[in-house]
CSV table of C-alpha atoms in Angstrom, one decimal:
chain,number,residue,atom,x,y,z
A,15,UNK,CA,197.8,161.7,63.9
A,16,UNK,CA,201.3,162.9,63.2
A,17,UNK,CA,202.3,164.4,59.9
A,18,UNK,CA,204.7,161.6,59.3
A,19,UNK,CA,201.8,159.1,59.6
A,20,UNK,CA,199.6,161.1,57.3
A,21,UNK,CA,202.4,161.3,54.6
A,22,UNK,CA,202.9,157.5,54.9
A,23,UNK,CA,199.2,156.9,54.5
A,24,UNK,CA,199.2,159.0,51.3
A,25,UNK,CA,202.1,157.1,49.8
A,26,UNK,CA,200.5,153.7,50.2
A,27,UNK,CA,199.2,152.0,47.2
A,28,UNK,CA,195.4,151.7,46.9
A,29,UNK,CA,193.9,148.4,47.9
A,30,UNK,CA,193.2,146.2,45.0
A,31,UNK,CA,189.7,144.9,44.8
A,32,UNK,CA,188.8,141.6,43.3
A,33,UNK,CA,186.3,141.4,40.4
A,34,UNK,CA,183.8,139.8,42.8
A,35,UNK,CA,184.1,142.7,45.3
A,36,UNK,CA,183.7,145.2,42.5
A,37,UNK,CA,180.6,143.3,41.1
A,38,UNK,CA,179.1,143.1,44.6
A,39,UNK,CA,179.7,146.8,45.1
A,40,UNK,CA,178.1,147.8,41.8
A,41,UNK,CA,175.1,145.6,42.5
A,42,UNK,CA,174.7,147.1,45.9
A,43,UNK,CA,174.8,150.7,44.5
A,44,UNK,CA,172.3,149.8,41.8
A,45,UNK,CA,169.9,148.7,44.5
A,46,UNK,CA,170.4,151.9,46.6
A,47,UNK,CA,167.0,153.3,45.8
A,48,UNK,CA,165.4,150.1,47.3
A,49,UNK,CA,166.7,151.2,50.7
A,50,UNK,CA,164.5,154.3,50.5
A,51,UNK,CA,161.5,152.3,51.8
A,52,UNK,CA,163.3,151.8,55.1
A,53,UNK,CA,164.6,155.3,55.3
A,54,UNK,CA,161.3,157.1,54.5
A,55,UNK,CA,159.2,154.9,56.6
A,56,UNK,CA,156.1,153.2,55.4
A,57,UNK,CA,153.7,154.4,58.1
A,58,UNK,CA,152.4,157.8,59.0
A,59,UNK,CA,153.4,158.6,62.6
A,60,UNK,CA,151.0,161.5,62.9
A,61,UNK,CA,148.1,159.2,62.0
A,62,UNK,CA,149.4,156.6,64.4
A,63,UNK,CA,149.5,159.1,67.2
A,64,UNK,CA,146.0,160.3,66.5
A,65,UNK,CA,144.7,156.7,66.5
A,66,UNK,CA,146.4,155.8,69.7
A,67,UNK,CA,145.2,159.1,71.3
A,68,UNK,CA,141.7,158.3,70.3
A,69,UNK,CA,142.0,154.9,72.0
A,70,UNK,CA,143.3,156.5,75.2
A,71,UNK,CA,140.6,159.1,75.2
A,72,UNK,CA,137.8,156.5,74.6
A,73,UNK,CA,139.2,154.3,77.3
A,74,UNK,CA,138.9,157.1,79.7
A,75,UNK,CA,135.4,157.9,78.7
A,76,UNK,CA,134.3,154.3,78.7
A,77,UNK,CA,135.7,153.5,82.2
A,78,UNK,CA,134.4,156.7,83.7
A,79,UNK,CA,130.9,156.3,82.2
A,80,UNK,CA,130.7,152.8,83.8
A,81,UNK,CA,131.5,154.4,87.2
A,82,UNK,CA,129.6,151.8,89.3
A,83,UNK,CA,131.2,148.9,87.4
A,84,UNK,CA,134.8,150.0,88.1
A,85,UNK,CA,136.5,151.4,91.2
A,86,UNK,CA,136.8,155.2,90.6
A,87,UNK,CA,140.1,155.7,92.5
A,88,UNK,CA,141.7,152.8,90.6
A,89,UNK,CA,140.3,154.1,87.3
A,90,UNK,CA,141.7,157.6,87.9
A,91,UNK,CA,145.2,156.2,88.8
A,92,UNK,CA,145.2,154.0,85.7
A,93,UNK,CA,144.0,156.7,83.4
A,94,UNK,CA,146.6,159.1,84.7
A,95,UNK,CA,149.3,156.5,83.9
A,96,UNK,CA,147.8,155.9,80.5
A,97,UNK,CA,147.8,159.6,79.7
A,98,UNK,CA,151.4,160.0,80.8
A,99,UNK,CA,152.4,157.1,78.6
A,100,UNK,CA,150.6,158.6,75.7
A,101,UNK,CA,152.4,161.9,76.2
A,102,UNK,CA,155.7,160.0,76.0
A,103,UNK,CA,154.5,158.1,73.0
A,104,UNK,CA,153.4,161.3,71.2
A,105,UNK,CA,156.7,163.2,72.1
A,106,UNK,CA,158.8,160.2,70.9
A,107,UNK,CA,156.8,160.0,67.6
A,108,UNK,CA,157.5,163.7,66.9
A,109,UNK,CA,161.2,163.2,67.6
A,110,UNK,CA,161.3,160.2,65.3
A,111,UNK,CA,159.6,162.2,62.6
A,112,UNK,CA,162.2,164.9,62.9
A,113,UNK,CA,165.1,162.4,62.8
A,114,UNK,CA,163.5,160.6,59.9
A,115,UNK,CA,163.4,163.8,57.9
A,116,UNK,CA,167.1,164.4,58.7
A,117,UNK,CA,168.0,160.9,57.8
A,118,UNK,CA,166.0,161.2,54.5
A,119,UNK,CA,167.9,164.3,53.6
A,120,UNK,CA,171.3,162.6,54.3
A,121,UNK,CA,170.1,159.5,52.3
A,122,UNK,CA,169.3,161.7,49.3
A,123,UNK,CA,172.7,163.4,49.6
A,124,UNK,CA,174.5,160.1,49.6
A,125,UNK,CA,172.4,158.9,46.6
A,126,UNK,CA,173.3,162.1,44.7
A,127,UNK,CA,177.0,161.6,45.4
A,128,UNK,CA,176.9,157.9,44.4
A,129,UNK,CA,175.0,158.7,41.2
A,130,UNK,CA,177.8,160.9,40.0
A,131,UNK,CA,180.0,157.9,39.6
A,132,UNK,CA,177.7,154.9,39.5
A,133,UNK,CA,174.3,153.8,38.1
A,134,UNK,CA,171.5,153.8,40.6
A,135,UNK,CA,168.2,152.2,39.8
């Protein structure tokens, strides 16, 4: 952006908002804390990973213990794929958890900034 454009932008008059736009904004800010449920997440990813890991482990044990009922080579191939998928699942859950923490911190910063000028419930 050129300096001339910046100066012109600074000289412009602020946009006038209608009463309805102002009311909608104030109502939206008042409900800011309600967004926290989505930001903080309702479920526990660590617990979810443990439960899924348990299922994968038990599936392996169940299929291997019934060796004569299932084809051993096919079982091993399927269980290897299942374990690889679980590793991806677990890694992704950890990444999501880290990103969720970062998003939560940013959300709280935004809330603090808004609360300096507007009422938040």
